[in-house]
Short mmCIF file of C-alpha atoms (C1' of nucleotides) in Angstrom, two decimals:
data_model
loop_
_atom_site.label_atom_id
_atom_site.label_comp_id
_atom_site.label_asym_id
_atom_site.label_seq_id
_atom_site.Cartn_x
_atom_site.Cartn_y
_atom_site.Cartn_z
CA MET N 1 39.15 -161.34 103.88
CA GLY N 2 35.88 -160.27 105.48
CA LYS N 3 32.53 -160.70 103.83
CA TYR N 4 32.24 -157.02 102.92
CA ASP N 5 35.89 -156.16 102.31
CA SER N 6 35.25 -155.81 98.61
CA LEU N 7 32.91 -152.94 99.51
CA LYS N 8 35.70 -151.02 101.21
CA LEU N 9 36.92 -147.93 99.41
CA GLU N 10 40.55 -148.89 99.89
CA ASN N 11 40.01 -152.09 97.89
CA GLN N 12 38.64 -150.35 94.82
CA VAL N 13 40.72 -149.76 91.71
CA CYS N 14 38.34 -147.24 90.22
CA PHE N 15 38.39 -144.89 93.19
CA PRO N 16 42.08 -143.89 93.10
CA LEU N 17 41.74 -143.61 89.33
CA TYR N 18 38.85 -141.21 89.73
CA ALA N 19 40.38 -139.30 92.64
CA LEU N 20 43.83 -138.94 91.10
CA SER N 21 42.33 -137.82 87.82
CA ARG N 22 40.56 -134.96 89.58
CA GLU N 23 43.64 -134.08 91.61
CA VAL N 24 45.80 -133.82 88.50
CA ILE N 25 43.22 -131.67 86.75
CA LYS N 26 43.37 -129.37 89.77
CA LEU N 27 47.14 -129.11 89.27
CA TYR N 28 46.54 -127.98 85.69
CA LYS N 29 44.17 -125.22 86.74
CA PRO N 30 46.72 -122.54 87.74
CA LEU N 31 48.83 -123.36 84.67
CA LEU N 32 45.89 -122.97 82.28
CA GLU N 33 44.21 -120.01 83.91
CA PRO N 34 46.58 -117.43 82.32
CA PHE N 35 45.45 -118.75 78.93
CA ASP N 36 41.75 -118.70 79.87
CA LEU N 37 41.33 -122.44 79.23
CA THR N 38 39.72 -125.15 81.32
CA TYR N 39 41.22 -128.63 81.27
CA THR N 40 38.53 -129.93 78.91
CA GLN N 41 39.06 -127.00 76.58
CA TYR N 42 42.81 -127.61 76.74
CA ILE N 43 42.69 -131.27 75.71
CA THR N 44 40.17 -130.37 73.01
CA MET N 45 42.61 -127.77 71.67
CA MET N 46 45.42 -130.37 71.82
CA VAL N 47 43.66 -132.51 69.24
CA ILE N 48 42.80 -129.50 67.09
CA TRP N 49 46.38 -128.20 67.27
CA GLU N 50 47.61 -131.54 66.07
CA GLU N 51 45.05 -132.07 63.30
CA LYS N 52 44.45 -128.45 62.24
CA LYS N 53 41.11 -129.62 60.87
CA ILE N 54 38.98 -132.48 62.19
CA LEU N 55 35.42 -133.76 62.04
CA PHE N 56 33.30 -133.12 65.12
CA LYS N 57 32.59 -136.83 65.32
CA ASP N 58 36.27 -137.79 65.22
CA LEU N 59 37.11 -135.18 67.82
CA GLY N 60 34.52 -136.76 70.08
CA SER N 61 35.92 -140.25 69.73
CA ARG N 62 39.50 -139.07 70.28
CA LEU N 63 38.47 -137.41 73.53
CA PHE N 64 35.87 -140.02 74.55
CA LEU N 65 33.33 -137.20 74.78
CA ASP N 66 29.82 -137.15 73.37
CA SER N 67 28.04 -134.31 71.58
CA GLY N 68 26.32 -133.18 74.76
CA THR N 69 29.68 -132.31 76.25
CA LEU N 70 31.55 -131.28 73.13
CA THR N 71 28.96 -128.95 71.60
CA PRO N 72 29.09 -126.36 74.42
CA VAL N 73 32.88 -126.70 74.78
CA LEU N 74 33.38 -125.93 71.09
CA LYS N 75 30.95 -123.03 71.30
CA LYS N 76 33.17 -121.49 73.95
CA LEU N 77 36.35 -122.13 71.99
CA GLU N 78 34.68 -120.56 68.96
CA ALA N 79 33.56 -117.57 71.03
CA LYS N 80 37.19 -117.08 72.08
CA GLY N 81 38.13 -117.10 68.39
CA LEU N 82 40.39 -120.16 68.69
CA VAL N 83 38.47 -122.42 66.30
CA THR N 84 35.85 -122.19 63.57
CA LYS N 85 33.07 -124.65 62.76
CA TYR N 86 31.25 -125.26 59.52
CA ARG N 87 28.97 -127.86 58.02
CA ASN N 88 30.08 -130.08 55.20
CA LYS N 89 28.85 -129.04 51.75
CA ASP N 90 28.05 -132.59 50.64
CA ASP N 91 26.56 -133.81 53.91
CA ASP N 92 24.90 -131.16 55.99
CA ARG N 93 24.90 -133.32 59.10
CA VAL N 94 28.69 -133.36 59.30
CA VAL N 95 30.51 -130.57 61.15
CA THR N 96 34.17 -129.77 60.62
CA VAL N 97 36.19 -127.98 63.29
CA GLU N 98 39.22 -125.98 62.19
CA ILE N 99 41.98 -124.09 63.95
CA THR N 100 42.16 -120.29 63.48
CA GLN N 101 45.20 -118.02 63.32
CA LYS N 102 44.52 -116.97 66.90
CA GLY N 103 44.30 -120.65 67.83
CA MET N 104 47.71 -121.30 66.29
CA GLU N 105 49.19 -118.36 68.16
CA LEU N 106 47.88 -119.77 71.44
CA LYS N 107 49.75 -123.01 70.71
CA GLU N 108 53.03 -121.09 70.66
CA LYS N 109 52.27 -119.33 73.91
CA ILE N 110 51.05 -122.39 75.77
CA ALA N 111 53.85 -124.75 74.71
CA LYS N 112 55.55 -124.53 78.10
CA VAL N 113 52.58 -125.91 80.07
CA PRO N 114 53.34 -129.64 79.59
CA GLU N 115 56.96 -128.94 80.45
CA ASP N 116 56.01 -127.00 83.61
CA MET N 117 53.63 -129.76 84.60
CA TYR N 118 56.28 -132.42 84.14
CA LYS N 119 58.87 -130.40 86.06
CA SER N 120 56.52 -129.96 88.99
CA PHE N 121 56.25 -133.74 89.32
CA LYS N 122 58.46 -134.85 92.19
CA GLY N 123 57.96 -138.61 92.04
CA ASP N 124 59.57 -141.39 90.08
CA ARG N 125 59.45 -140.65 86.32
CA GLU N 126 59.84 -144.35 85.51
CA LYS N 127 56.68 -145.07 87.46
CA LEU N 128 54.86 -142.34 85.57
CA MET N 129 55.71 -143.94 82.23
CA GLU N 130 54.71 -147.32 83.60
CA LEU N 131 51.41 -145.83 84.70
CA LYS N 132 50.79 -144.29 81.30
CA LYS N 133 51.42 -147.61 79.60
CA LEU N 134 48.96 -149.43 81.85
CA LEU N 135 46.32 -146.74 81.39
CA ASP N 136 46.71 -146.65 77.62
CA ASP N 137 46.42 -150.43 77.48
CA LEU N 138 43.26 -150.51 79.57
CA LEU N 139 41.72 -147.61 77.69
CA GLN N 140 42.32 -149.35 74.39
CA GLU N 141 40.92 -152.58 75.80
CA ASP N 142 37.80 -150.74 76.93
CA SER N 143 37.15 -148.97 73.66
CA LYS N 144 37.11 -152.24 71.74
CA MET K 1 60.94 -135.27 69.33
CA GLY K 2 59.29 -132.32 67.59
CA LYS K 3 58.97 -128.92 69.15
CA TYR K 4 55.30 -129.39 69.96
CA ASP K 5 55.19 -133.14 70.66
CA SER K 6 54.61 -132.50 74.33
CA LEU K 7 51.34 -130.81 73.33
CA LYS K 8 50.08 -133.98 71.67
CA LEU K 9 47.26 -135.76 73.44
CA GLU K 10 48.95 -139.13 73.06
CA ASN K 11 51.91 -137.92 75.10
CA GLN K 12 49.86 -136.87 78.10
CA VAL K 13 49.65 -138.98 81.26
CA CYS K 14 46.66 -137.13 82.64
CA PHE K 15 44.44 -137.72 79.63
CA PRO K 16 44.23 -141.54 79.80
CA LEU K 17 43.80 -141.21 83.55
CA TYR K 18 40.86 -138.88 83.03
CA ALA K 19 39.37 -140.81 80.13
CA LEU K 20 39.70 -144.25 81.74
CA SER K 21 38.22 -142.95 84.97
CA ARG K 22 35.10 -141.84 83.11
CA GLU K 23 34.91 -145.07 81.13
CA VAL K 24 35.04 -147.18 84.28
CA ILE K 25 32.36 -145.06 85.94
CA LYS K 26 30.22 -145.74 82.87
CA LEU K 27 30.72 -149.47 83.45
CA TYR K 28 29.42 -149.05 86.99
CA LYS K 29 26.26 -147.33 85.83
CA PRO K 30 24.19 -150.40 84.84
CA LEU K 31 25.36 -152.22 87.98
CA LEU K 32 24.32 -149.37 90.30
CA GLU K 33 21.11 -148.37 88.57
CA PRO K 34 19.03 -151.20 90.17
CA PHE K 35 20.01 -149.74 93.55
CA ASP K 36 19.22 -146.16 92.52
CA LEU K 37 22.78 -144.97 93.22
CA THR K 38 25.16 -142.88 91.14
CA TYR K 39 28.87 -143.64 91.28
CA THR K 40 29.54 -140.68 93.62
CA GLN K 41 26.72 -141.76 95.90
CA TYR K 42 28.10 -145.32 95.83
CA ILE K 43 31.63 -144.43 96.95
CA THR K 44 30.17 -142.09 99.57
CA MET K 45 28.10 -144.99 100.91
CA MET K 46 31.20 -147.20 100.88
CA VAL K 47 32.89 -145.00 103.46
CA ILE K 48 29.72 -144.72 105.53
CA TRP K 49 29.17 -148.51 105.41
CA GLU K 50 32.67 -149.00 106.70
CA GLU K 51 32.60 -146.32 109.41
CA LYS K 52 28.91 -146.47 110.40
CA LYS K 53 29.35 -142.92 111.71
CA ILE K 54 31.74 -140.29 110.40
CA LEU K 55 32.26 -136.54 110.51
CA PHE K 56 31.28 -134.66 107.36
CA LYS K 57 34.78 -133.20 107.24
CA ASP K 58 36.47 -136.61 107.41
CA LEU K 59 34.13 -138.01 104.78
CA GLY K 60 35.20 -135.20 102.47
CA SER K 61 38.88 -135.86 102.94
CA ARG K 62 38.47 -139.61 102.46
CA LEU K 63 36.72 -138.99 99.15
CA PHE K 64 38.78 -135.94 98.11
CA LEU K 65 35.50 -134.04 97.76
CA ASP K 66 34.71 -130.57 99.09
CA SER K 67 31.53 -129.39 100.77
CA GLY K 68 30.14 -127.98 97.54
CA THR K 69 30.01 -131.49 96.12
CA LEU K 70 29.32 -133.46 99.25
CA THR K 71 26.46 -131.38 100.68
CA PRO K 72 24.02 -132.09 97.82
CA VAL K 73 25.14 -135.74 97.55
CA LEU K 74 24.40 -136.31 101.23
CA LYS K 75 21.08 -134.53 100.91
CA LYS K 76 20.08 -137.07 98.28
CA LEU K 77 21.30 -140.01 100.33
CA GLU K 78 19.36 -138.63 103.29
CA ALA K 79 16.25 -138.18 101.13
CA LYS K 80 16.52 -141.86 100.15
CA GLY K 81 16.66 -142.70 103.86
CA LEU K 82 20.11 -144.31 103.68
CA VAL K 83 21.89 -141.92 106.06
CA THR K 84 21.07 -139.34 108.73
CA LYS K 85 22.87 -136.11 109.53
CA TYR K 86 23.00 -134.14 112.74
CA ARG K 87 25.03 -131.34 114.22
CA ASN K 88 27.32 -131.90 117.16
CA LYS K 89 25.91 -130.82 120.51
CA ASP K 90 29.13 -129.25 121.72
CA ASP K 91 30.17 -127.66 118.45
CA ASP K 92 27.33 -126.63 116.23
CA ARG K 93 29.57 -126.29 113.18
CA VAL K 94 30.40 -129.99 113.11
CA VAL K 95 28.12 -132.39 111.22
CA THR K 96 28.06 -136.13 111.81
CA VAL K 97 26.79 -138.51 109.13
CA GLU K 98 25.42 -141.86 110.26
CA ILE K 99 24.17 -144.98 108.53
CA THR K 100 20.48 -145.93 108.93
CA GLN K 101 18.88 -149.37 109.11
CA LYS K 102 17.80 -148.98 105.50
CA GLY K 103 21.36 -148.03 104.62
CA MET K 104 22.69 -151.20 106.26
CA GLU K 105 20.15 -153.28 104.38
CA LEU K 106 21.34 -151.78 101.10
CA LYS K 107 24.86 -152.93 101.95
CA GLU K 108 23.67 -156.53 102.02
CA LYS K 109 21.89 -156.21 98.72
CA ILE K 110 24.66 -154.41 96.89
CA ALA K 111 27.51 -156.66 98.08
CA LYS K 112 27.73 -158.43 94.73
CA VAL K 113 28.51 -155.29 92.72
CA PRO K 114 32.30 -155.25 93.29
CA GLU K 115 32.38 -158.95 92.48
CA ASP K 116 30.37 -158.48 89.28
CA MET K 117 32.60 -155.60 88.28
CA TYR K 118 35.73 -157.64 88.85
CA LYS K 119 34.34 -160.63 86.97
CA SER K 120 33.48 -158.47 83.97
CA PHE K 121 37.13 -157.44 83.70
CA LYS K 122 38.76 -159.43 80.91
CA GLY K 123 42.33 -158.16 81.13
CA ASP K 124 45.32 -159.13 83.18
CA ARG K 125 44.49 -159.11 86.92
CA GLU K 126 48.15 -158.71 87.79
CA LYS K 127 48.26 -155.51 85.79
CA LEU K 128 45.18 -154.25 87.58
CA MET K 129 46.83 -154.68 90.97
CA GLU K 130 49.97 -153.04 89.64
CA LEU K 131 47.84 -150.13 88.44
CA LYS K 132 46.13 -149.78 91.80
CA LYS K 133 49.47 -149.68 93.57
CA LEU K 134 50.81 -146.96 91.27
CA LEU K 135 47.62 -144.90 91.64
CA ASP K 136 47.53 -145.23 95.41
CA ASP K 137 51.18 -144.18 95.61
CA LEU K 138 50.65 -141.10 93.45
CA LEU K 139 47.46 -140.14 95.25
CA GLN K 140 49.20 -140.33 98.59
CA GLU K 141 52.11 -138.32 97.20
CA ASP K 142 49.70 -135.65 95.97
CA SER K 143 47.77 -135.33 99.21
CA LYS K 144 50.91 -134.59 101.20
"C1'" DC D 1 35.97 -109.77 128.08
"C1'" DA D 2 36.01 -107.57 123.25
"C1'" DC D 3 38.44 -108.40 119.04
"C1'" DC D 4 40.50 -111.26 115.72
"C1'" DT D 5 41.40 -115.48 113.47
"C1'" DT D 6 40.20 -119.95 112.27
"C1'" DT D 7 37.15 -123.63 111.41
"C1'" DT D 8 33.08 -125.67 109.47
"C1'" DG D 9 29.50 -126.43 106.38
"C1'" DA D 10 26.16 -124.25 103.21
"C1'" DT D 11 25.33 -121.54 99.14
"C1'" DT D 12 26.11 -119.68 94.55
"C1'" DG D 13 27.75 -119.72 89.96
"C1'" DT D 14 30.28 -121.89 86.20
"C1'" DG D 15 31.58 -125.80 83.56
"C1'" DC D 16 31.54 -130.14 82.39
"C1'" DA D 17 29.59 -135.26 81.60
"C1'" DC D 18 26.23 -138.07 79.94
"C1'" DA D 19 21.59 -140.28 79.02
"C1'" DA D 20 17.70 -139.48 76.43
"C1'" DT D 21 15.34 -137.09 73.07
"C1'" DT D 22 14.88 -134.30 69.00
"C1'" DT D 23 15.72 -132.63 64.42
"C1'" DA D 24 17.51 -132.95 60.16
"C1'" DA D 25 19.75 -135.20 56.60
"C1'" DT D 26 21.48 -139.25 54.29
"C1'" DT D 27 21.51 -144.11 53.06
"C1'" DT D 28 19.46 -148.46 52.51
"C1'" DT D 29 15.91 -151.53 51.22
"C1'" DC D 30 12.49 -153.25 48.80
"C1'" DG S 1 11.84 -143.80 44.32
"C1'" DA S 2 9.01 -143.78 48.67
"C1'" DA S 3 9.35 -145.79 53.28
"C1'" DA S 4 12.32 -147.30 56.80
"C1'" DA S 5 16.57 -147.31 59.05
"C1'" DT S 6 20.67 -145.02 60.16
"C1'" DT S 7 23.68 -141.24 61.19
"C1'" DA S 8 25.14 -136.62 63.02
"C1'" DA S 9 24.78 -132.92 65.96
"C1'" DA S 10 22.08 -130.16 68.98
"C1'" DT S 11 19.08 -129.84 72.91
"C1'" DT S 12 17.29 -130.94 77.46
"C1'" DG S 13 17.53 -132.43 82.09
"C1'" DT S 14 20.10 -134.40 85.97
"C1'" DG S 15 24.14 -134.82 88.72
"C1'" DC S 16 28.37 -133.89 89.96
"C1'" DA S 17 32.95 -130.93 90.84
"C1'" DC S 18 34.97 -127.03 92.47
"C1'" DA S 19 36.18 -122.04 93.27
"C1'" DA S 20 34.59 -118.35 95.74
"C1'" DT S 21 31.86 -116.48 99.08
"C1'" DC S 22 29.09 -116.43 103.18
"C1'" DA S 23 27.45 -117.06 107.87
"C1'" DA S 24 27.83 -118.96 112.13
"C1'" DA S 25 30.36 -120.60 115.78
"C1'" DA S 26 34.53 -121.62 118.38
"C1'" DG S 27 39.01 -120.53 120.04
"C1'" DG S 28 42.87 -117.66 120.86
"C1'" DT S 29 45.00 -113.02 122.30
"C1'" DG S 30 45.96 -109.08 124.67
#
DNA sequence: CACCTTTTGATTGTGCACAATTTAATTTTC
DNA sequence: GAAAATTAAATTGTGCACAATCAAAAGGTG
């Protein structure tokens, strides 16, 4: 191995991670466009659909996103009428995010997106599950 | 499996891909800061270090980045004196990007970054190679 | 050769992503 | 219980990332 081989793009692990991530998000785009959601808005809604009501702080740690990213995303989701936000009565610093009726209705309509995404995948499904396991492991390792 | 389980964040493959990608880029930050490079600038330099001279178009396809991203990145690298750009004499549309002396010198100095990154990784190295293989496969599949 | 299509890179506008700072409120400490 | 430390979210500024558009140039077609 040459002196600078470790500086070659093809020898990086992070690069295909980064590139594939962006490529997959591009695949989501046409599926989410009919629902007027970006990918970040979509994964944010996923957590809110599951929890119905969640603290801003917890939402951030679930998504690995900080307030600088999440604040404007939630403002847009609120403007679309999908969620509401309010400050805690006991502790004014704490913000709770809650699903609205309209937000729940979107969940019904959008339920086919993961299915469509999965169907469009032509490769080996075993490998995909293997990949997910490796990623989840590393992500957990990192967040410790 | 419940009706909406496929809409749960934990069941997505793309999410850990996206989240881990960002986490790893964050790990690069303190390593690249002494060299005044962002992660995107770093991987761009990687290709230019390897090729010495490369067409703008080819650089974009290597990095999976379009001109809207790459143009300003290269402007910054040029402003730092690491690369030069010039238009082809025969075809004025075509831009060539070339490494400078200062750019080559940076390669020497930065050579320890991949090593440091690898050393800082505490997990299973076998798994990391397995991950890279899966990612490279899927990325190649996608770009076909 | 004039017209049409394609190619190439730059520009514009929107939406993250995150570090750093700020503001406000709460908790801890002495 | 006032000062100090901590916490939570918002704000600010920088840097991508990409779709859409544009402008210029090259190449193909009749």
